[in-house]
XYZ file of C-alpha atoms in Angstrom:
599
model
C 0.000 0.000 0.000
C 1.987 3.277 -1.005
C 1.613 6.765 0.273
C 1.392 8.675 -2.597
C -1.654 8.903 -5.140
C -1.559 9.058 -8.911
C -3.240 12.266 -10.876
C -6.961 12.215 -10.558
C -9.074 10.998 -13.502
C -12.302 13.476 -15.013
C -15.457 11.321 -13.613
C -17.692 9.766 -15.895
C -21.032 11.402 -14.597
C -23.605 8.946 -17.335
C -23.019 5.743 -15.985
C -22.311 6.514 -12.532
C -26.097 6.705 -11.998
C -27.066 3.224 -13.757
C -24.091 2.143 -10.881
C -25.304 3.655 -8.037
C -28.645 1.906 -8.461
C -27.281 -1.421 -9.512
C -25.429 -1.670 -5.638
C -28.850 0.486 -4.152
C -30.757 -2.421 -5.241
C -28.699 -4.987 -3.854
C -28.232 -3.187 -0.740
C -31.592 -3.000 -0.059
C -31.179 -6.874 1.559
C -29.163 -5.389 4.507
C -30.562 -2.426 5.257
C -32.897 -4.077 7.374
C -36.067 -2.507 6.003
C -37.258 -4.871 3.678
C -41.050 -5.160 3.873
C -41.252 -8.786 1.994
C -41.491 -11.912 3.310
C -39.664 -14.432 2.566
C -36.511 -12.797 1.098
C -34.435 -15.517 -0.666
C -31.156 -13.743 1.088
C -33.120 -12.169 4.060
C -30.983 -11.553 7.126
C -30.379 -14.428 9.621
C -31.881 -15.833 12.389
C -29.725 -15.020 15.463
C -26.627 -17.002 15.805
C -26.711 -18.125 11.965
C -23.948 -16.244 9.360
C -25.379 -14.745 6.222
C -23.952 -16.470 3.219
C -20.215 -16.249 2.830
C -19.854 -19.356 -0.082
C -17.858 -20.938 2.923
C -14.996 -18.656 2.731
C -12.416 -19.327 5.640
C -9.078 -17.636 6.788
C -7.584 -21.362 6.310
C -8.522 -21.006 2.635
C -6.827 -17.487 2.518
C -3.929 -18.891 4.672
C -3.148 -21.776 1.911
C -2.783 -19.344 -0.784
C -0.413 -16.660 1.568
C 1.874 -19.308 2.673
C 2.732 -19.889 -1.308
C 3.090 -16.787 -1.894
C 5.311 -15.879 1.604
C 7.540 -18.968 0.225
C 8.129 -17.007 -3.304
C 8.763 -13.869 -1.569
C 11.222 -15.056 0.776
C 12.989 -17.240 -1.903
C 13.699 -13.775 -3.927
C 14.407 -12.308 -0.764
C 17.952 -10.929 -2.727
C 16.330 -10.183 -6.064
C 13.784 -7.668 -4.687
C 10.814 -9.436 -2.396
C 7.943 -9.631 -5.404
C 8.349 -5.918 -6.350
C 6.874 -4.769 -9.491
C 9.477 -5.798 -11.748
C 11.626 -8.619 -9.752
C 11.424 -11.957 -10.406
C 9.656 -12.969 -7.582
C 6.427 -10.600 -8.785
C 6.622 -12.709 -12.137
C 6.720 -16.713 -10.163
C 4.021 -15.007 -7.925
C 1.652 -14.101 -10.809
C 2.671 -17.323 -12.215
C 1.276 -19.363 -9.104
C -2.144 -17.218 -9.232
C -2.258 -17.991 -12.762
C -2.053 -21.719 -12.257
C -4.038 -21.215 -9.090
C -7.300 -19.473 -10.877
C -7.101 -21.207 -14.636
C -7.071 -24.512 -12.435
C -10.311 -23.580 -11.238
C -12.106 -23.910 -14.777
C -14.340 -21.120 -13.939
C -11.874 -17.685 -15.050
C -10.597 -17.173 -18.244
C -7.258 -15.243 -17.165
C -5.067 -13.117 -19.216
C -2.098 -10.440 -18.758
C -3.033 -6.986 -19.185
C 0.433 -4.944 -19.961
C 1.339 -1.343 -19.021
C 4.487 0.829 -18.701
C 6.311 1.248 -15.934
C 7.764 5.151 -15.441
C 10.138 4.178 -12.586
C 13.337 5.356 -10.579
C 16.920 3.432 -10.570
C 18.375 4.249 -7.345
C 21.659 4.743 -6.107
C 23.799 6.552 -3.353
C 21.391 9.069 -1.143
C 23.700 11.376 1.242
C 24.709 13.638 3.699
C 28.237 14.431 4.379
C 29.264 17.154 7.199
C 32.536 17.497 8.959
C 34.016 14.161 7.491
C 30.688 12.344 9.027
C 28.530 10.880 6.197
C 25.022 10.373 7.036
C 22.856 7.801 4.688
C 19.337 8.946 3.608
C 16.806 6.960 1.461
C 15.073 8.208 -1.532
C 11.589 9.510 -2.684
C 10.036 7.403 -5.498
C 9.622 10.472 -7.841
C 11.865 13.538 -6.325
C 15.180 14.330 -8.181
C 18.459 13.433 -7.834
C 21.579 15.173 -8.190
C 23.850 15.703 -11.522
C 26.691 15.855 -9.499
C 27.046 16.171 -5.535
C 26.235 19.865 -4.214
C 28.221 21.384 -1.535
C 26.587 24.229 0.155
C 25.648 26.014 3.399
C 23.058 24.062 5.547
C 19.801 25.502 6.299
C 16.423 25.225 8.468
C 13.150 26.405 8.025
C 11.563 28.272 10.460
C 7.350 29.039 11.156
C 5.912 31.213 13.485
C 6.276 29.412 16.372
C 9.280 27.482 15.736
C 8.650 24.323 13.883
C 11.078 23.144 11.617
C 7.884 21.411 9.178
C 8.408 23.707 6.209
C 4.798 23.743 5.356
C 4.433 27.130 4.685
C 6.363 28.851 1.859
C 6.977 31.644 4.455
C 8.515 29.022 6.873
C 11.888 29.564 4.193
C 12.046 33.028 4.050
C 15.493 33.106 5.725
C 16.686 30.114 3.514
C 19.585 31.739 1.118
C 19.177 30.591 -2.283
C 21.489 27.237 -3.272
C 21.200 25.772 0.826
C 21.010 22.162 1.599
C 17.539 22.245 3.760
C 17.224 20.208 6.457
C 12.960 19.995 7.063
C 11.123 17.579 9.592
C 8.228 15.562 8.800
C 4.555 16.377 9.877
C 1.842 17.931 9.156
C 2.100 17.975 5.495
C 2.895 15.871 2.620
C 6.115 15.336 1.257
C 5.511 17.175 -1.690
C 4.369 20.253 -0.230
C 7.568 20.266 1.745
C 9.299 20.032 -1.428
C 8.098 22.349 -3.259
C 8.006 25.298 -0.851
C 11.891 24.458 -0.540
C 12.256 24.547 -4.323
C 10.406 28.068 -4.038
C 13.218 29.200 -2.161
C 15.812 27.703 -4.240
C 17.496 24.984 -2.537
C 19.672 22.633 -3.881
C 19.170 19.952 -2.184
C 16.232 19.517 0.366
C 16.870 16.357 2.840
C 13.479 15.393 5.151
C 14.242 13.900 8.411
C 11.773 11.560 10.213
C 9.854 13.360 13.054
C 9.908 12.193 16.569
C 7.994 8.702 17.771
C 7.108 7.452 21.109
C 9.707 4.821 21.986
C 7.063 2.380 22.947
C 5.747 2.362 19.347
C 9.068 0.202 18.743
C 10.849 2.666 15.902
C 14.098 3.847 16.355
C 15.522 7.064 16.026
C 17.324 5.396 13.451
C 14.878 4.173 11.217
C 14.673 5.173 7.471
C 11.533 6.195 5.719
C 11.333 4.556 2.995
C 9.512 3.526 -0.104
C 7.809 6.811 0.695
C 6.116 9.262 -2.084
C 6.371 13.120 -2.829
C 3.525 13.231 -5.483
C 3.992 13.024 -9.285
C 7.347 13.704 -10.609
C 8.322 17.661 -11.262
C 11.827 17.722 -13.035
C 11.485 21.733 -12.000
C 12.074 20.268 -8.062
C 15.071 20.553 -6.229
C 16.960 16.657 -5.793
C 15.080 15.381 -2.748
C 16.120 12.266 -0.190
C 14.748 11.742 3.208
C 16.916 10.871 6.308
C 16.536 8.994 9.996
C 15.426 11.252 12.812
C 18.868 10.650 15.023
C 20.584 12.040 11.620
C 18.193 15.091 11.255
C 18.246 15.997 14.875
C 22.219 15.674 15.039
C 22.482 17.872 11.676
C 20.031 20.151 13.238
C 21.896 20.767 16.374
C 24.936 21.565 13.965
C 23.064 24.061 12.136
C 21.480 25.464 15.427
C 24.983 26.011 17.093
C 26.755 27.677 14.322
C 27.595 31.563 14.255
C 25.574 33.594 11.592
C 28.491 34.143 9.861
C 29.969 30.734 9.589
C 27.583 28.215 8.547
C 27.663 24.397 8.824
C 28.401 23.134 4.894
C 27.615 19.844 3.631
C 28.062 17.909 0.236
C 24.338 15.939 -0.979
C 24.861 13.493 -3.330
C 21.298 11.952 -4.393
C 21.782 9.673 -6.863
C 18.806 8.644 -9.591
C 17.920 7.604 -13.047
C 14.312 7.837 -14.413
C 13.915 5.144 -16.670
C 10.295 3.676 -18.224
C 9.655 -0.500 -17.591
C 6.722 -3.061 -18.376
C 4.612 -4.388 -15.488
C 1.257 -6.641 -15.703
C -1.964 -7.029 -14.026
C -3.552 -10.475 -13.587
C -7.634 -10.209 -14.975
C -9.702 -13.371 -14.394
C -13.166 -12.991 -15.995
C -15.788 -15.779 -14.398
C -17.284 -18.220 -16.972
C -20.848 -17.491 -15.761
C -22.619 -14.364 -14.913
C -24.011 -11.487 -17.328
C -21.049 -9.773 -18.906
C -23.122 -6.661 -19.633
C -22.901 -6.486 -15.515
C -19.524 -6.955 -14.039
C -18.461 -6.928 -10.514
C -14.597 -6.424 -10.370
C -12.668 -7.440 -7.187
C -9.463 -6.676 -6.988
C -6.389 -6.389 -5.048
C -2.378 -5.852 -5.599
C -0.034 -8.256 -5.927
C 3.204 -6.489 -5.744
C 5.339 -5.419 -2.820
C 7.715 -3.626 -1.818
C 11.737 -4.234 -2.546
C 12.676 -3.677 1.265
C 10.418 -7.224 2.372
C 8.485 -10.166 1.663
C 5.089 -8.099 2.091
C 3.280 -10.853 3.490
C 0.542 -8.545 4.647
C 1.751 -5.827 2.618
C -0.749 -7.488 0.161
C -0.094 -11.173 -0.143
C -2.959 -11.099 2.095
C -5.165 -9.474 0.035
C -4.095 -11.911 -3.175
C -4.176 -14.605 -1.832
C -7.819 -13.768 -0.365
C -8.896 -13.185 -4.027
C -7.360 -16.518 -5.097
C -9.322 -18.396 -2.366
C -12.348 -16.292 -3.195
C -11.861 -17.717 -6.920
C -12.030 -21.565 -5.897
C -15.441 -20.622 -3.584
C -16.853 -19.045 -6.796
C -15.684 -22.470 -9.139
C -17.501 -24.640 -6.331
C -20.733 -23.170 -5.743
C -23.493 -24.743 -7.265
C -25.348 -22.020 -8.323
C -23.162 -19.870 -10.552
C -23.237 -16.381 -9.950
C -25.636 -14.345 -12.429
C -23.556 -11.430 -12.607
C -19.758 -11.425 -14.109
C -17.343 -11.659 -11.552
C -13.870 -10.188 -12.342
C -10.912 -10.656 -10.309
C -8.025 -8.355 -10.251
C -4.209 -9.189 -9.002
C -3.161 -5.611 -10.102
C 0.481 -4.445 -10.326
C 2.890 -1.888 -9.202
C 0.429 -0.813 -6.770
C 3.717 0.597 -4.536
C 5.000 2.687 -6.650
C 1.644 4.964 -7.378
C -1.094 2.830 -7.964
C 0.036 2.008 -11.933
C -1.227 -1.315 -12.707
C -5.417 -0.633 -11.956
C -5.029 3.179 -13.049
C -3.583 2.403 -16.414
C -5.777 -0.369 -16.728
C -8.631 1.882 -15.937
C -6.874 4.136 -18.456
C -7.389 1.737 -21.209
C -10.493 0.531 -20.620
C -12.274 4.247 -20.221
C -10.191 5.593 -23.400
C -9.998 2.544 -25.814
C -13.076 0.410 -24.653
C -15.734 2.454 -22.838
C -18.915 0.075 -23.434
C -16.711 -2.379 -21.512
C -16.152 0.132 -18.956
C -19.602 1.399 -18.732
C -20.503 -2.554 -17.826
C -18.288 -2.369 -14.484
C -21.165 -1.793 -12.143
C -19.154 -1.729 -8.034
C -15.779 -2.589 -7.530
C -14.142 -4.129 -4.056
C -10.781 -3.704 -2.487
C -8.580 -5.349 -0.738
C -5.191 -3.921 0.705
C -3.952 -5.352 3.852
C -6.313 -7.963 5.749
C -3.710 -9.645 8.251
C -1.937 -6.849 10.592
C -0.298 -8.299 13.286
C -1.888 -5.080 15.493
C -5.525 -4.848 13.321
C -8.487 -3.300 13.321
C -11.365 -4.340 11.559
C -11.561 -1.256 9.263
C -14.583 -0.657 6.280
C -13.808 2.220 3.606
C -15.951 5.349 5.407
C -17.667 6.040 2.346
C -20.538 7.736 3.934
C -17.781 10.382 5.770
C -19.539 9.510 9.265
C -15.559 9.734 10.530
C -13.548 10.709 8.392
C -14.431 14.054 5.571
C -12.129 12.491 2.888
C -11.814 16.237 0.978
C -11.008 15.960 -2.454
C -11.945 12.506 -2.881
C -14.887 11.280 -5.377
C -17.003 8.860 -3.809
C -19.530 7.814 -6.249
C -22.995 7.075 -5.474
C -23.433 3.246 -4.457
C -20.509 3.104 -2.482
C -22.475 4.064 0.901
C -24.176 1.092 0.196
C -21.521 -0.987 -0.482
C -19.943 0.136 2.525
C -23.562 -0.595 4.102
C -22.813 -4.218 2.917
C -19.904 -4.902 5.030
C -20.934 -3.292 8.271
C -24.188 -5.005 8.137
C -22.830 -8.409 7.712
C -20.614 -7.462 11.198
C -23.338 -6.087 13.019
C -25.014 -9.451 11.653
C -21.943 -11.593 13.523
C -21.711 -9.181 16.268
C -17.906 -8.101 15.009
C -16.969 -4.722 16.158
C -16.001 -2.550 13.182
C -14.156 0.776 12.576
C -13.975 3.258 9.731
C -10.877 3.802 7.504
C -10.229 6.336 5.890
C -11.718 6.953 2.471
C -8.729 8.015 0.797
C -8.046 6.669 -2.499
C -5.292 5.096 -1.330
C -5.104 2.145 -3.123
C -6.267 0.688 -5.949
C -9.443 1.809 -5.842
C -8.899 5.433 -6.786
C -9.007 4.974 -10.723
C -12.372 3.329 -10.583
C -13.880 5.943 -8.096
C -12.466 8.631 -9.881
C -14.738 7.101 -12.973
C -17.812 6.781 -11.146
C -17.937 3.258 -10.429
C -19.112 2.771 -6.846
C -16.689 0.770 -4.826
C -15.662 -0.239 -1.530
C -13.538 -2.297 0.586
C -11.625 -3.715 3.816
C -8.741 -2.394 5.910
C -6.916 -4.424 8.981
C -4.067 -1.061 9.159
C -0.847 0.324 8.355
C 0.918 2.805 9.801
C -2.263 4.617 12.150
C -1.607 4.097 15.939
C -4.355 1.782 17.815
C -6.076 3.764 20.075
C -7.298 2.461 23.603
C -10.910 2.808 22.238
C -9.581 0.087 19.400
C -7.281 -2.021 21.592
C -10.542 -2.610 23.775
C -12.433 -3.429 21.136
C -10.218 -5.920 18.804
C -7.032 -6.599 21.842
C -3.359 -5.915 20.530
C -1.863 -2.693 21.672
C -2.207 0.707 21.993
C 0.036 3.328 21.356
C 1.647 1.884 18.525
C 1.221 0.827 14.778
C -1.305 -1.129 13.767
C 1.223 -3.028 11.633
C 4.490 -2.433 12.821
C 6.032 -4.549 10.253
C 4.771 -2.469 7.007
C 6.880 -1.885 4.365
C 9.813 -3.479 6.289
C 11.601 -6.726 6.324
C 9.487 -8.316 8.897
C 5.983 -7.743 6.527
C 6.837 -11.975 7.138
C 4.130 -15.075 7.472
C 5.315 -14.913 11.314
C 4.025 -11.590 11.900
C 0.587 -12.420 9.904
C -2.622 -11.850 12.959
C -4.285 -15.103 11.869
C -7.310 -13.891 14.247
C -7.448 -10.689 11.707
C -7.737 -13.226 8.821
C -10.348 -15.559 10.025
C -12.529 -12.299 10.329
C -12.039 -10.426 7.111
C -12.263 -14.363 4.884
C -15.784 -14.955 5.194
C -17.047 -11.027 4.651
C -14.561 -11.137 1.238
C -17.042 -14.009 0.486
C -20.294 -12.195 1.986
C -19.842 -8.914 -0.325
C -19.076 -11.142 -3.238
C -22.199 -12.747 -2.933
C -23.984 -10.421 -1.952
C -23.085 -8.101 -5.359
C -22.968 -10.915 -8.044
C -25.620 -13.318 -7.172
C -29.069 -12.107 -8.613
C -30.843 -14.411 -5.009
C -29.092 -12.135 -2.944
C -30.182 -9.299 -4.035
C -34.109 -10.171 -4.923
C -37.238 -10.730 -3.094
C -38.879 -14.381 -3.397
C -42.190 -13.946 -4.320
C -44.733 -14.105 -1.800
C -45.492 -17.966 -1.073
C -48.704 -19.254 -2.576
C -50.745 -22.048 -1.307
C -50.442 -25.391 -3.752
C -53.679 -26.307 -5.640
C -55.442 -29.090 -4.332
C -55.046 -31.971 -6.700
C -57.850 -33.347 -8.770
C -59.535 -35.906 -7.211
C -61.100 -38.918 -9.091
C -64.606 -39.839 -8.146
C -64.962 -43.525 -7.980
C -66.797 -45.286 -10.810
C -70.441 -46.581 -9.914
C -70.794 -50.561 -9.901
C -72.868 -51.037 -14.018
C -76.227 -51.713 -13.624
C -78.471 -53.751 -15.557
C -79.482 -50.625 -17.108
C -76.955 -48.439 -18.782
C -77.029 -44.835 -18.166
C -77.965 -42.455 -21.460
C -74.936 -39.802 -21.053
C -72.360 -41.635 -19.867
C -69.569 -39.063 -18.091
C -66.102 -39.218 -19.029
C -63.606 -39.171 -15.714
C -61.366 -35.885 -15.676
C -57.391 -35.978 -16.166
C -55.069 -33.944 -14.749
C -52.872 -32.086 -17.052
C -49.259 -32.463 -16.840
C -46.568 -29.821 -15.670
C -43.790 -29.970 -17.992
C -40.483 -30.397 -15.837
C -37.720 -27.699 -16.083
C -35.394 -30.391 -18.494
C -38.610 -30.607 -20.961
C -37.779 -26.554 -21.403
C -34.422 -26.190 -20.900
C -31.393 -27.781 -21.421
C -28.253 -28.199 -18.772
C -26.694 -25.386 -17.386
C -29.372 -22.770 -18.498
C -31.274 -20.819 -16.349
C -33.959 -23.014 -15.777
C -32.227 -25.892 -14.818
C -32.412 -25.878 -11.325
C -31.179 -29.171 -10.220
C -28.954 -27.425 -7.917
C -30.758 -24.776 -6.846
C -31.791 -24.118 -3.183
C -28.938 -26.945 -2.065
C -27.507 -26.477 1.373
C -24.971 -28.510 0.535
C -21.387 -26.656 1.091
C -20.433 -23.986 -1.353
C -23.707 -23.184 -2.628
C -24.617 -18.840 -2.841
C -28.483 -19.471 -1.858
C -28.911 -20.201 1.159
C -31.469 -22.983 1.495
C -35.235 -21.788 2.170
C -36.628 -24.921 1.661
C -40.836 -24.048 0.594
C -39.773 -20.787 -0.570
C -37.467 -22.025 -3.343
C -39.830 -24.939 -4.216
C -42.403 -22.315 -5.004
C -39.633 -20.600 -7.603
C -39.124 -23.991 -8.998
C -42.723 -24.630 -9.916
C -43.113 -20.924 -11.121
C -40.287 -21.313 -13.338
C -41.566 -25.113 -14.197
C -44.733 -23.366 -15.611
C -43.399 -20.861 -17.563
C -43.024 -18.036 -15.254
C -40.140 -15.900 -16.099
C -38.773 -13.779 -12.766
C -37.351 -10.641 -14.494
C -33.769 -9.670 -13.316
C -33.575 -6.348 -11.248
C -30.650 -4.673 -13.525
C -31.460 -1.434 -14.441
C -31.952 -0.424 -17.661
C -29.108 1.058 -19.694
């Protein structure tokens, strides 16, 4: 899951209504204020689980240990970053792992790759040489620069930089030491480049020492917004190195300032990436649900969490999908998108391509679902906030439907008596390209880098005060450090929402029940007499029903042979009179209209 965000897309206002009903009219099943009876998804009796298609966090847990064994086996080569080796074996195992199913077609979609060679990132002072990290997209240095150190100052003090004001004492040329906080990267960056730095070095702000990070720690694999060649060359540093420095700077007379030599070394070079797309045999294609979640990670671990969890929840969401017996009447499409850490490229371009080169395939993607992070060893159980009840996510599109969708999830808890939290709406992840399109969407969250509050710790355990995944983005994103407990609870909702989006039974009313016609009855034949009667009466016959085979062949829509099952892995769950009622409807004729709007 990166930090940074991609350029925003120009909504597509016309089909974002058609969406937004399409998920209104399935969320109308968990809303509780259905006024029919029976509803062939209704909610449960208390103590039963709504229909999950028998997802588990031991199916998810199958799939993550494969793909913690490929990360850690390319543990030299780059983890299963975007363009390592161990990204390509780890697509190839979900390839095998979802064309093995029978029920996907799966295919590569291609995109380029603007990325950022790395190489030396530096501070030297005084002899000492302190070691930075580097900003995806900042600039580098042509050749080291040696010049005066500087701070920025605010009003009260702070060395943040966030204000272009804060550098009004920075001489033109300086090497600016700024402190993180309060606002982004980028901003930082550019109100130093304002001011003319040459170089512009952030240093990590302070952390409690019980959230377990050193004063020593690196950010990295962080992002300062889109790439602007007109920026000064920018690297980040620890906090004991920026403090140190700042002290330096701090101490020195006016007219002797501390000097320093940056060398920030980068090359900007364009690459190939690809995202996974598995398109379900059955379901309407003019209607497509698209679940999705990335598959890359980052170069500094095995991201485990850091979303193997995610992709391999998806994978085991694909074989739940292949084993139900009723197929799912909308088109399911699964996503394993790629270089999701390095700015969300793999679903925006593919986004991209659909919108510009194919937009009547675009226009039939009615909700998308996300998953990014689902295991942190610290979680919360967190659903996108897209009804802003928490957080006011400014700036971000959230289409109509995606209340709804969000709806979805925290019904299903409140269902299972789960405690739930709001995340953040952000567009962090790979959601953003869809939402910024119109299509409604939604998702789950177990936490990054947010600290648990007591409120949290009380309601899910772990600890407050710190991280909610102290291992993101580092080299212990491991199996080890997976929260199986988080797993087991996000597994079955994956499988609730997917349901409840892309099977038609879900989403409908049964019709009210009907009492069955008596059935003809057969008076019995008088004994002859010696005398035969003048009008003799013929006896009635009943008429036969034709039987859904007479009408239909295997695998259409009337054959119901499997229909209303309770057997394992079936979407409906069974409702016994209620579905034999359908059956005979259907037997006789009866078409049940689907509830899709109309285009």
């Amino acid at each position: 899951m990166p930090r940074n965000t991609p350029h925003s897309l120009a909504p597509r206002a016309a089909s974002r209504a058609r969406r937004a009903s399409a998920v209104l009219a399935t969320s109308a099943l968990v809303g509780g204020a259905l006024l029919v009876a029976p509803a062939a998804f209704a909610a449960p009796a208390p103590g039963d689980a709504p229909n999950d298609l028998g997802l588990t966090g031991a199916d998810v847990m199958t799939h993550l240990t494969e793909l913690s064994d490929i990360s850690e086996s390319f543990a030299d080569q780059g983890y299963r970053s975007w363009n390592s080796p161990g990204y390509e074996a780890a697509a190839q195992y979900a390839e095998q792992v979802l064309e093995a199913t029978g029920a996907f077609t799966v295919s590569r979609h291609a995109f380029d790759v603007p990325y950022s060679e790395f190489g030396e990132a530096s501070l030297t002072v005084d002899g000492t040489t302190y070691t930075g990290s580097h900003f995806d997209n900042s600039e580098g240095t042509d050749s080291p620069v040696t010049a005066a150190l500087a701070l920025p100052e605010s009003a009260d003090g702070g060395r943040l930089g966030c204000e272009p004001t804060d550098f009004a004492n920075v001489p033109a040329g300086a090497i600016v030491l700024v402190q993180r906080g309060d606002c982004t990267f980028e901003a930082k960056i550019d109100n130093a480049t304002a001011a003319g730095a040459g170089a512009v070095f952030v240093y990590n702000n302070e952390r409690p020492a019980e959230e377990g990070v050193s004063p020593d720690d690196q950010l990295t694999n962080v992002g300062s917004g889109p790439r602007n060649e007109e920026d000064s060359p920018a690297a980040t540093l620890p906090q004991a190195s920026g403090d140190a420095l700042a002290a330096l700077v701090t101490a020195a007379p006016v007219d002797a300032p501390v000097e320093g030599t940056a060398v920030i070394e980068k090359q900007f070079l364009v690459g190939q990436s690809f995202n996974i797309i598995a398109d379900s045999v059955a379901g309407d294609p003019d209607d497509t649900v698209v679940i999705g979640a990335h598959l890359d990670g980052v170069a500094e671990g095995p991201g485990v969490n850091d979303n193997g969890s995610g992709s391999a929840a998806v994978l085991a969401l694909a074989e739940k999908i292949a084993a139900s017996e009723v197929p799912n009447d909308k088109r399911i499409r699964l996503a394993l998108w790629g270089a999701e850490e390095i700015g969300l490229l793999g679903s925006t371009a593919y986004v991209n391509d659909l919108v510009a080169n194919d937009p009547a395939e675009w226009d039939r993607i009615s909700s998308y679902l996300n998953y990014d992070m689902i295991g942190s060893e610290n979680f919360t159980v967190g659903v996108y906030d897209a009804d802003r009840s928490t957080f006011p996510a400014e700036g971000v599109n959230i289409p109509e439907g995606s209340v709804e969708i969000e709806k979805l999830y925290t019904d299903y808890f409140d269902t299972i008596e789960q405690p739930w939290i709001d995340t953040e709406y952000s567009g962090r992840s790979d959601y953003q390209a869809f939402i910024d399109n119109g299509v409604p969407a939604g998702g789950l969250f177990s936490g990054a880098d947010d600290i648990k509050t007591e409120e949290q710790a009380a309601l899910f355990g772990g600890t407050a005060g710190v991280y909610m995944d102290r291992n993101y983005h580092t080299i212990n994103d491991s199996l080890a450090n997976v929260n199986r407990d988080s797993i087991d609870i996000f597994a079955p909702a994956i499988g609730y929402a997917a349901v409840a989006l892309a099977w038609d039974a879900a989403a409908e009313p049964s019709p009210e029940p009907t009492e069955p016609s008596p059935e003809p009855t057969v008076e019995p034949t008088p004994e002859p007499t010696a005398e035969p009667t003048a009008q003799p009466t013929a006896e009635p016959t009943a008429q036969p029903v034709p039987s859904p085979s007479a009408t239909a062949g295997p695998g259409s829509r009337n054959d119901l042979a499997k229909t209303g099952s309770n057997a394992e892995g079936s979407p409906l769950p069974a409702i016994g009179a209620g579905m034999l009622v359908i059956g005979a409807l259907i037997a006789a004729g009866t078409i049940i209209a689907r509830r899709r709007p109309q285009e």
